[in-house]
Amino acid sequence: MASSSVFLLMVGGQIETGEFPEFDDIYCKYCFTYGQDWLITSGLEEGLTQVTKKSKDERQIFTWNFPLDITFKSTNPFGWPQCIVQAYGLDAFGTEVVRGYGVCHVPITPGRHKIQIPMFVPESSSQLQKFTAWILGRRPEFIDPRVVASGEGREVTRVRSQGFVTISFNVVMKDMKKLGYDVIPFRSDFIHGPRECRNERHINRNMMKNRSFMMF
Amino acid sequence: MKSKHRHKQKELSKVKSPKDDLAKELRTVKKRSKAKIDETLRQEEEELAALSYREDGTLPMPGEEGEETARTEEGEEAPPTETTVTFAEPEPTEEEQELEDKVKKLKKKKEKVEEEEVSAFEAPPETPRAEPEQKEEEEAVPPAPTTPTSAPEEEAKTPRSMSMKARMKDRLRKAKEEAEAKVEQEAQEERRERRLQRDKQQKLTRFDTDIDEAELERMADERQKQLKVRWKKMGRQAEDRGVFMPTPEEAYDFFTREFEHEPDEEPPKEEVKEEEEKKEEEEEKPEGEEGEEDEEKKKDKKDKPEDEEPLIDADDVDEEGYGMYAWRRPEYDDSKETLDKQMAVLYYPEISTVPPEEKVFGEEKEPRFLEDEGLYVGIRPKMSGWNLNKMEHRLLKERESKLRKGGGNWFGEDGRMLALPDPLRPSPSRPPIPEEQEEGLEVQFQKAIVREFDSRYIDGTPNASGFYQLDIDINSLVFSHHHLFSREHVLANKLNELYDEYVLRRSLNMADYLTEKLKTAKKSALHLREHMAAHKSEHDYADRANFERRLLDYKYQIKTGREMRDREQRRDRELLKQIINIWKELKAERTKQNHINCPEKLTITREEVDKEKDQMIWKMEIEDELEEIREERQEEYERKMAEYNEELKAYQAQQEAKKEAETRKKKRENTKGSKASLGSRASKQSKDNDPSPEEIAKDEEIINEPDYPQPDKPEPPDDTVSRDQIVAKAKEIRRRPGEPKLYLELTNTQTITPTQDCPRGEQSRRDDVSKCKVFVKILFNNKEVSRSDSRPLSQEFKVNFGQIFNLKIVQWPENIILQLYEQRGFSTEMLAELNAKIPDASVSSKSVHLEDMSVECNLKVSHSHNGVGSGVSFPFTIKGLEDTTLITRGKLNCSVGWAVDENGELLVPPSTQITEGVVSAMRRMEGMADPIADLGLDGVNDPEKVAKWLDEKRIDPNDPKYADLFYNYKSKGSDPSSKAPVEYYRLEQLQQEFDFCEDEFIEENRRFKLIKLRDDEVQEFKNYKMVPLQERDIPRDTFMEYDKKKREEEKITDAKDIEAHRQVVSKFMQRVREQVIRRFRRLAHQKCLEDVVSEDAVPNIAMIGTSLLKLTERRRPLRVERKERKKVSAQNLRPEDVSILVSINRAIFVPVRASSQSGATTSRGDETSRQVKNIVGDPLVQPFVEVMFQHVSMRTSVGTGPNPSFNEELKLPFNAPNEDYSPANLQQINENIYLNLFDEVVVDISEDDRQRDTTVHKRIEKKWLGSLTIPFSTVYFNGKIEGTFKLNKPPVLLGYSRDDEEEESLAKRKSDTYISLFVTIEPALQTAEPMKERFTTNESEVLLEYAEKWQAELAGKFPKREFKTSVIDVNGKTVFVTRYLKKLEPPDLVIEMGNSDQNRAEFVARFVSLIPSVSDNVVFPGLCDIWSTCDQFMKWMTGDEEEHAVLLANFFLHMNKETWLVIGTAIPEGPTAYVMTKEGDEFWFWNAGTGEHFSKRDAYCPLQTVGCVINQDNIWGNIQQYQKPSQMTFDLNNKSAWKPFFQSGFSNPGLSSCQPEKLYYKDTNERAVRDLQEKIEQLLKNKIMEWRSRQITRWNRHCTQIMRRLLPNLEQNVGKGADQSHIDELEQSFKSYKVSGFPINLAYSEISSITEAVYSTGVHSQESSDVEFAIAVYIHPYPNDVLSVWVYVASLIRLR
């Protein structure tokens, strides 16, 4: 295959923080899915973070700061890589249960991106099962976590949202433009993912206050 | 400098020593002061009273020193003076400063030490006391001593040239002096200290109720002040001792050492100092205020601040450095000159008001007040008067000075300062801060407001801000008929109507207009004709045609014009007649009834005319017309004549032809002289006596043709007739010559007879009229919103309303209805309901015209009086009034328009309705065409009509005026010419625009094609990775394979020979397979919850119970439980990880080398080998197993003897195609694992015996003994295969025989060889989940539901057993399994082969087994079980175990055996189907695939488990504890052992079979079989030669012939080994050869499979050159192309 028709996507970043109210002792597992035309040239496709306890302050966030570093090679933007994050934690009985699945595409524009992924878990199909799941510590899980990255078969599941995981991506691309894919947005201040970080909002608010102080 | 340093250090060292003294001194001082406290208390109280007040700031005392509040703004004068002074002071040079810094630091250090000491000595409660004391010292002391010292200080300072050192010394000296003075005043200080303390106490008492923070702060401040003061004091004291100068060492040390200082206390010090300064500054301020007259005094006072000045600076610059610099002598130039200078520079503005005259600048001295002149000047910012005045003074002063230089003007014409308007807003404002949700705030739920008429309201809500108003003006109502009309009224009304028309016609005067028009047209025509005649030669053809056309046009115009004129004239005349008639009638009526009701009066004026002239005109016109008509008629006549001639010609021609035909016919008849009755026969050829029938027929046709009608000759035009007609017409419609012209005039001048004079009937009628009242209700959107006053009906039947109703609307206007009501007496009746048009947005109530709306009412009223009533007929016999049933009707004069508000704006809601747009667009087209006028409002709404109209009017579509119209009407069709609405619509009309590209393009583009195929999951491309981005990068051969396959699929070959037939079948199978795969692929993408989410099932009681039981169970640590291997998902696999483990334990009953042969094989060199082997005995056989998978083969080590044990694990690598280990891919692998058992024979080939001792020269030969084939899919789906398997072994194995002893003991086993092994895949791969999808079915729902239940119930108990109730047929439909079983007759030929029942059964089984077998897993990999019916099976000649079993079972059923189909698992097939028959007391299991049968008790029966048993009526599920046949009971009636499907609760509904009635077998073509046989033999020969291409392959013909002869016998023995004679025969023939070989039996499916089988035996791998080969092929044909192929291969080595 001629090397000219391949573009590279280099993704760095971190699984930074998570917000899982009510839970503690959480670790994350991440993996990437991608289409058939994609290949990992370097970096880890899957990884496991350390277990983190939530912070003692009122934010109660989990900080992992787990580095991601992966490089893809592709001939076709179809099947753009997606990052799947699964959060696991200990429940009241000490058994390990899943705390959330989440997915986001690797940003399609170069630059720094901070994405807050909302997480969700599959729900038990009945109240009784919910109870037994709670008792036995065996909550429903996805057989293949990659299901969250595709639309197939999702309609049969019922999920509940819980928590957020914030990931920052630093994306670098090579040869995209050369091959005719123009991904640079018109504006440089590209909007982030599903939701702005609440932390950032805090900061913003504080900044606003400061500014108002400065004005007076 | 260095010396200086040293000097200083010395001094510092001195300082150190007196330190202790100093401390002691301090102590004594303190003690003394304490002692004095009591003594001086009273005295001080008096003194301090005033001071204490001052400190509070409550009573400022001017003139006295003390603190002054900063309130005094007037004190502004002070600072400038001070600053000037400060600047006047010379700045100390840097060096100086350095030195000063040093000094200060030293001092501080000392202070610190002292302070520590002090605090140590003093008792805690005393410290606060001591501090105020010191503070007081500061305040009180400085003024006194500084004044005297100022002078010498000045002296010391002024000489600038003084050396640095000297200056330093000087300063130090001064400081010492001052300190001395201070010590003297200590007693005084102590007093003050006490005073302060008391002061403080006082404060406390004053504010003890609330000691606020300010107070506390002040106290703290004070304390710090005191501290600082104390420092100073200490410093002074130290200086007092006269030992201040530090040694250079000390100084150095000082700079290098890190000192602990008290940073806490230092910043406040600054403040304190500043405060002090302030105080002192303020001290002077009042003085400044006092005036300038005592300048001298002020200067004196200023000494003091001057004195402190350096201190301030020092503190500002550096808190550490300048602390003590305060003691520098103030520098003040007190000389007279300085004062003068100052006076020249300084200026003190006054606060008095500046007279405006001074301020006004310029020529005119009078100030102008712009505001008074009416100009806007804005609001000036507010300023306090004094400040303003001062500023003005300042500016004036400045101006004075600037005037000299030409400065600007600060004052306006009004004598005030120029000022912009106040820029400040009256109210404070802040930038908006974004609202933040407070935590504590609570969100309240407010119920949603339901709006009832959301869309109807103009602004959305009823109380919106928009203000829209409709004005409805109802002016008047005039009845054209009313039930209270009298007869006279009716007539008068009619008269009125006609008169109106008359007037209208008069004004239009259409008749004259048309006459004129006619004249012009005539003239033009004439002119044209003349022109044509004159220039005939000049014009060419086109011109002429043009003229002709124009002439025709004129003629047409003339004709129509005349017709129209005639019509108009006729109407005019009729009208005139009618009016006169009615008027006559009216007059008659009036005379008849003797009174007059209505005012109409007709006046007829007649105008006499000149009869002669009239006659002339009359005649001329008639002539004119006549001429025209004549011309017209002439033309018509000519045209008709032409037509007539044409027709006539045709007629004549026909007649002629007929005549000819007739004659011909007659001639023919004559010549023939026969049958005139045939009549119509005629032909040209009749002359030749041979008239062709065509000719005759033609003639016949001609004769029988219907005659053309004889054309009538047209009449020439008759002038007389036309003239009469014209005259008659003219008489009818025109004024006759001489008749006077009549002019009518209707006036309302007739006096009406008063009521009292009228007869009774009329009176009551008039009475009724006056009683009658009318009002109008206005309904807006069907709701009454207003109603007019009820107005009386006048005698003229007019109602005058004159009311305007203003409707403020909030809803969109839908309709405006006016209802007319008539009130008579107490009854109110609705006369009519009128729909007023909702006005256009542009129609305002001012611009709108009153319009007449016709009112009609079907009310039936009749009166007894003179009123004619309404809706009822009344007798009336007037000409022109035929309809005597009159209904009430009239005209309402009203208008509706949008109101205009006071600003002249239209109160119309913003409207966007399209229809209005259209209408208004049409309205706009005034001048040219108005569609509404042409079509009416209704027509406008009919798109077709409008389209037609548009076409007619030829409106320019590009004219922007009509853009709306065209947009609305033309856009509907693509073709602008067809205005008709399009009669179809598109589902996805924009699809084309969104198409990525043309479909063809995708087809052609290899890349798109590849992506598409991959998306379709086509096998070849399913896992294609990295589709290149560029088309050119795609390898050229990518589609080659696929296209080839495609082509092959399309190609249908005729099934001429057997092989071709097989190919067709395999292709068909392939197609079915692909179809099924496609189906499953679709299903695979439909997921259910279980596929996606793993979740524990709801525990039931049983589960809980067992788990509880488990808890109570005893622990059995020795009982090892097998752990399930963890399955590895495809993603985590790498190719190198996966392998197939084959563990071969042992083999039993391996054939041993025949003793007779063994001698032969080892004939050479026996001696030596015997010598060795004698010890352990001669090796009977040395078997090993070779495993081959994916062309990789491995072998075990060599075992010994007929029952060798290998115990070896072989690990074969496994590569999935495309390296995809997903179940979907793996289940499609159809490769096999081949296990071959060989005997390793070592042949000594040493040629020379002498070398035997030193050289080993042997050849290793491997002899095939048997094989086993295990499909990969079986291993994959079962996870593992374990057990003892029977080897496929040729019936005859030349050179080998059974171990005699064993053969005897196990006679039954005959010659079977078994191998026990274990096969698995490492790691365990995930298997595909079986499909649970329900297929379409023809079965009843009830049955399937029950089946599901039954199955689920059993599966719950025995999850491992297979229970089958329904299977899928080839059409993909679910079929109940019992339907497959039905008696079917086996081929007779097969039956005949056997001689006993059992023998027959065996033959049948053999027949079935010879049908090639392909596993379902291979055909439909892992997908499902597809069962074909027996006829399909026979047709396709392939099938898996189930099909074989079904067929066999059906045959057995026909043979009246008790037969069942057994569903279970067997080795090596895995899940399979067997046939079970009852043979006496025993049950036999038949493997339909091989034709073998086993007894129930047979331990080697490959059937391992039994799940269920099926026959044509029922299914029995195995619910026994055991599932191995040998351990089971097969008493199907035993309910505890077998659970029937159909039982009492659910009986068999009588399911019919899906099998055919009868199987038809076609005979096998013997010749084709022979051909095939030869073909195979030839092929095999070639192949063997090819395989061993390194050697020459010789063929032993003799052997081949013998073998060929032997093979049919083998078939006869049903493959059960050959009888001894067979071997004997061979051996007899080849005594001199070492023969090794065997016959292979195969079911024929493909040639390639035969060659493969031969290859795998490895016969060819005889490496010696002296080997000969023999090969024989025999095909035994069974019916229906079932072929048994026998291949006999042998290698012969000549014995030497």
PDB file of C-alpha atoms in Angstrom, chain B residues 34-153:
ATOM      1  CA  LYS B  34       6.246  54.598  89.508  1.00  0.00           C
ATOM      2  CA  ALA B  35       6.976  56.162  92.771  1.00  0.00           C
ATOM      3  CA  LYS B  36       6.109  59.524  91.456  1.00  0.00           C
ATOM      4  CA  ILE B  37       2.736  58.425  90.139  1.00  0.00           C
ATOM      5  CA  ASP B  38       0.944  58.799  93.364  1.00  0.00           C
ATOM      6  CA  GLU B  39       2.554  62.024  94.216  1.00  0.00           C
ATOM      7  CA  THR B  40       1.848  63.894  91.074  1.00  0.00           C
ATOM      8  CA  LEU B  41      -1.567  62.442  90.404  1.00  0.00           C
ATOM      9  CA  ARG B  42      -3.650  65.371  91.350  1.00  0.00           C
ATOM     10  CA  GLN B  43      -1.498  67.894  89.713  1.00  0.00           C
ATOM     11  CA  GLU B  44      -1.581  66.113  86.432  1.00  0.00           C
ATOM     12  CA  GLU B  45      -5.275  65.596  86.437  1.00  0.00           C
ATOM     13  CA  GLU B  46      -5.787  69.244  86.036  1.00  0.00           C
ATOM     14  CA  GLU B  47      -3.297  69.511  83.283  1.00  0.00           C
ATOM     15  CA  LEU B  48      -4.621  66.653  81.294  1.00  0.00           C
ATOM     16  CA  ALA B  49      -8.276  67.500  81.390  1.00  0.00           C
ATOM     17  CA  ALA B  50      -7.903  69.648  78.344  1.00  0.00           C
ATOM     18  CA  LEU B  51      -5.634  67.230  76.551  1.00  0.00           C
ATOM     19  CA  SER B  52      -7.954  64.332  77.009  1.00  0.00           C
ATOM     20  CA  TYR B  53     -10.686  66.259  75.347  1.00  0.00           C
ATOM     21  CA  ARG B  54      -8.480  67.057  72.520  1.00  0.00           C
ATOM     22  CA  GLU B  55      -7.546  63.512  71.994  1.00  0.00           C
ATOM     23  CA  ASP B  56     -11.114  62.524  71.561  1.00  0.00           C
ATOM     24  CA  GLY B  57     -11.388  65.179  68.967  1.00  0.00           C
ATOM     25  CA  THR B  58     -14.591  66.373  70.514  1.00  0.00           C
ATOM     26  CA  LEU B  59     -13.377  69.783  71.327  1.00  0.00           C
ATOM     27  CA  PRO B  60     -10.758  71.074  68.965  1.00  0.00           C
ATOM     28  CA  MET B  61      -8.961  74.048  70.337  1.00  0.00           C
ATOM     29  CA  PRO B  62      -7.407  76.211  67.715  1.00  0.00           C
ATOM     30  CA  GLY B  63      -4.133  77.720  68.451  1.00  0.00           C
ATOM     31  CA  GLU B  64      -3.174  75.015  70.828  1.00  0.00           C
ATOM     32  CA  GLU B  65      -1.129  72.123  69.687  1.00  0.00           C
ATOM     33  CA  GLY B  66      -2.971  68.850  69.428  1.00  0.00           C
ATOM     34  CA  GLU B  67      -4.739  66.830  66.841  1.00  0.00           C
ATOM     35  CA  GLU B  68      -7.023  68.420  64.419  1.00  0.00           C
ATOM     36  CA  THR B  69      -9.634  66.527  62.525  1.00  0.00           C
ATOM     37  CA  ALA B  70      -9.273  66.343  58.813  1.00  0.00           C
ATOM     38  CA  ARG B  71     -12.638  67.899  58.388  1.00  0.00           C
ATOM     39  CA  THR B  72     -11.369  71.309  57.648  1.00  0.00           C
ATOM     40  CA  GLU B  73     -11.347  71.618  53.974  1.00  0.00           C
ATOM     41  CA  GLU B  74     -10.232  75.166  54.071  1.00  0.00           C
ATOM     42  CA  GLY B  75      -6.930  73.915  55.221  1.00  0.00           C
ATOM     43  CA  GLU B  76      -6.025  73.249  51.641  1.00  0.00           C
ATOM     44  CA  GLU B  77      -3.779  76.179  51.647  1.00  0.00           C
ATOM     45  CA  ALA B  78      -1.414  74.514  54.004  1.00  0.00           C
ATOM     46  CA  PRO B  79      -0.102  71.636  51.918  1.00  0.00           C
ATOM     47  CA  PRO B  80       1.220  73.667  49.021  1.00  0.00           C
ATOM     48  CA  THR B  81       3.303  75.747  51.266  1.00  0.00           C
ATOM     49  CA  GLU B  82       4.603  72.740  52.959  1.00  0.00           C
ATOM     50  CA  THR B  83       5.508  70.942  49.819  1.00  0.00           C
ATOM     51  CA  THR B  84       7.396  73.812  48.516  1.00  0.00           C
ATOM     52  CA  VAL B  85       9.367  73.768  51.650  1.00  0.00           C
ATOM     53  CA  THR B  86      10.047  70.096  51.378  1.00  0.00           C
ATOM     54  CA  PHE B  87      11.314  70.439  47.884  1.00  0.00           C
ATOM     55  CA  ALA B  88      13.481  73.247  48.872  1.00  0.00           C
ATOM     56  CA  GLU B  89      15.283  70.961  51.204  1.00  0.00           C
ATOM     57  CA  PRO B  90      18.326  69.449  49.624  1.00  0.00           C
ATOM     58  CA  GLU B  91      18.214  65.774  48.940  1.00  0.00           C
ATOM     59  CA  PRO B  92      20.740  63.720  50.793  1.00  0.00           C
ATOM     60  CA  THR B  93      23.230  62.071  48.485  1.00  0.00           C
ATOM     61  CA  GLU B  94      23.206  58.369  48.214  1.00  0.00           C
ATOM     62  CA  GLU B  95      26.259  57.984  50.295  1.00  0.00           C
ATOM     63  CA  GLU B  96      24.761  60.002  52.937  1.00  0.00           C
ATOM     64  CA  GLN B  97      21.710  57.918  52.846  1.00  0.00           C
ATOM     65  CA  GLU B  98      23.732  54.809  53.192  1.00  0.00           C
ATOM     66  CA  LEU B  99      25.375  56.119  56.229  1.00  0.00           C
ATOM     67  CA  GLU B 100      22.146  57.204  57.633  1.00  0.00           C
ATOM     68  CA  ASP B 101      20.753  53.806  57.017  1.00  0.00           C
ATOM     69  CA  LYS B 102      23.561  52.298  58.916  1.00  0.00           C
ATOM     70  CA  VAL B 103      23.061  54.544  61.790  1.00  0.00           C
ATOM     71  CA  LYS B 104      19.417  53.898  61.908  1.00  0.00           C
ATOM     72  CA  LYS B 105      19.901  50.221  61.821  1.00  0.00           C
ATOM     73  CA  LEU B 106      22.326  50.361  64.590  1.00  0.00           C
ATOM     74  CA  LYS B 107      19.974  52.379  66.599  1.00  0.00           C
ATOM     75  CA  LYS B 108      17.203  50.002  65.985  1.00  0.00           C
ATOM     76  CA  LYS B 109      19.252  47.111  67.026  1.00  0.00           C
ATOM     77  CA  LYS B 110      19.944  48.801  70.228  1.00  0.00           C
ATOM     78  CA  GLU B 111      16.377  49.652  70.716  1.00  0.00           C
ATOM     79  CA  LYS B 112      15.449  46.137  70.253  1.00  0.00           C
ATOM     80  CA  VAL B 113      17.775  44.978  72.841  1.00  0.00           C
ATOM     81  CA  GLU B 114      16.583  47.570  75.167  1.00  0.00           C
ATOM     82  CA  GLU B 115      13.028  46.816  74.541  1.00  0.00           C
ATOM     83  CA  GLU B 116      13.572  43.234  75.359  1.00  0.00           C
ATOM     84  CA  GLU B 117      15.166  44.229  78.517  1.00  0.00           C
ATOM     85  CA  VAL B 118      12.442  46.548  79.373  1.00  0.00           C
ATOM     86  CA  SER B 119       9.775  44.016  78.802  1.00  0.00           C
ATOM     87  CA  ALA B 120      11.726  41.593  80.848  1.00  0.00           C
ATOM     88  CA  PHE B 121      12.015  43.891  83.705  1.00  0.00           C
ATOM     89  CA  GLU B 122       8.666  45.360  83.717  1.00  0.00           C
ATOM     90  CA  ALA B 123       5.782  43.501  85.138  1.00  0.00           C
ATOM     91  CA  PRO B 124       3.140  42.695  82.533  1.00  0.00           C
ATOM     92  CA  PRO B 125       0.464  44.994  83.862  1.00  0.00           C
ATOM     93  CA  GLU B 126       2.896  47.780  83.828  1.00  0.00           C
ATOM     94  CA  THR B 127       3.864  47.742  80.206  1.00  0.00           C
ATOM     95  CA  PRO B 128       0.833  49.534  78.936  1.00  0.00           C
ATOM     96  CA  ARG B 129       1.477  52.101  81.485  1.00  0.00           C
ATOM     97  CA  ALA B 130       4.970  52.675  80.456  1.00  0.00           C
ATOM     98  CA  GLU B 131       4.099  52.965  76.858  1.00  0.00           C
ATOM     99  CA  PRO B 132       1.660  55.804  77.012  1.00  0.00           C
ATOM    100  CA  GLU B 133       4.179  57.499  79.101  1.00  0.00           C
ATOM    101  CA  GLN B 134       6.646  57.340  76.340  1.00  0.00           C
ATOM    102  CA  LYS B 135       4.191  58.403  73.801  1.00  0.00           C
ATOM    103  CA  GLU B 136       3.400  61.424  75.713  1.00  0.00           C
ATOM    104  CA  GLU B 137       6.989  62.226  75.770  1.00  0.00           C
ATOM    105  CA  GLU B 138       6.997  62.229  72.016  1.00  0.00           C
ATOM    106  CA  GLU B 139       4.106  64.512  71.798  1.00  0.00           C
ATOM    107  CA  ALA B 140       5.057  66.899  74.398  1.00  0.00           C
ATOM    108  CA  VAL B 141       8.762  66.994  74.207  1.00  0.00           C
ATOM    109  CA  PRO B 142       9.834  67.660  70.671  1.00  0.00           C
ATOM    110  CA  PRO B 143       8.394  71.108  70.275  1.00  0.00           C
ATOM    111  CA  ALA B 144      10.227  72.498  73.182  1.00  0.00           C
ATOM    112  CA  PRO B 145      13.801  71.526  72.451  1.00  0.00           C
ATOM    113  CA  THR B 146      13.739  71.615  68.696  1.00  0.00           C
ATOM    114  CA  THR B 147      13.026  75.236  68.381  1.00  0.00           C
ATOM    115  CA  PRO B 148      16.219  76.319  69.927  1.00  0.00           C
ATOM    116  CA  THR B 149      18.307  73.754  68.144  1.00  0.00           C
ATOM    117  CA  SER B 150      16.972  74.599  64.756  1.00  0.00           C
ATOM    118  CA  ALA B 151      19.305  77.430  64.234  1.00  0.00           C
ATOM    119  CA  PRO B 152      22.550  75.588  64.792  1.00  0.00           C
ATOM    120  CA  GLU B 153      21.261  72.708  62.784  1.00  0.00           C
TER     121      GLU B 153
END
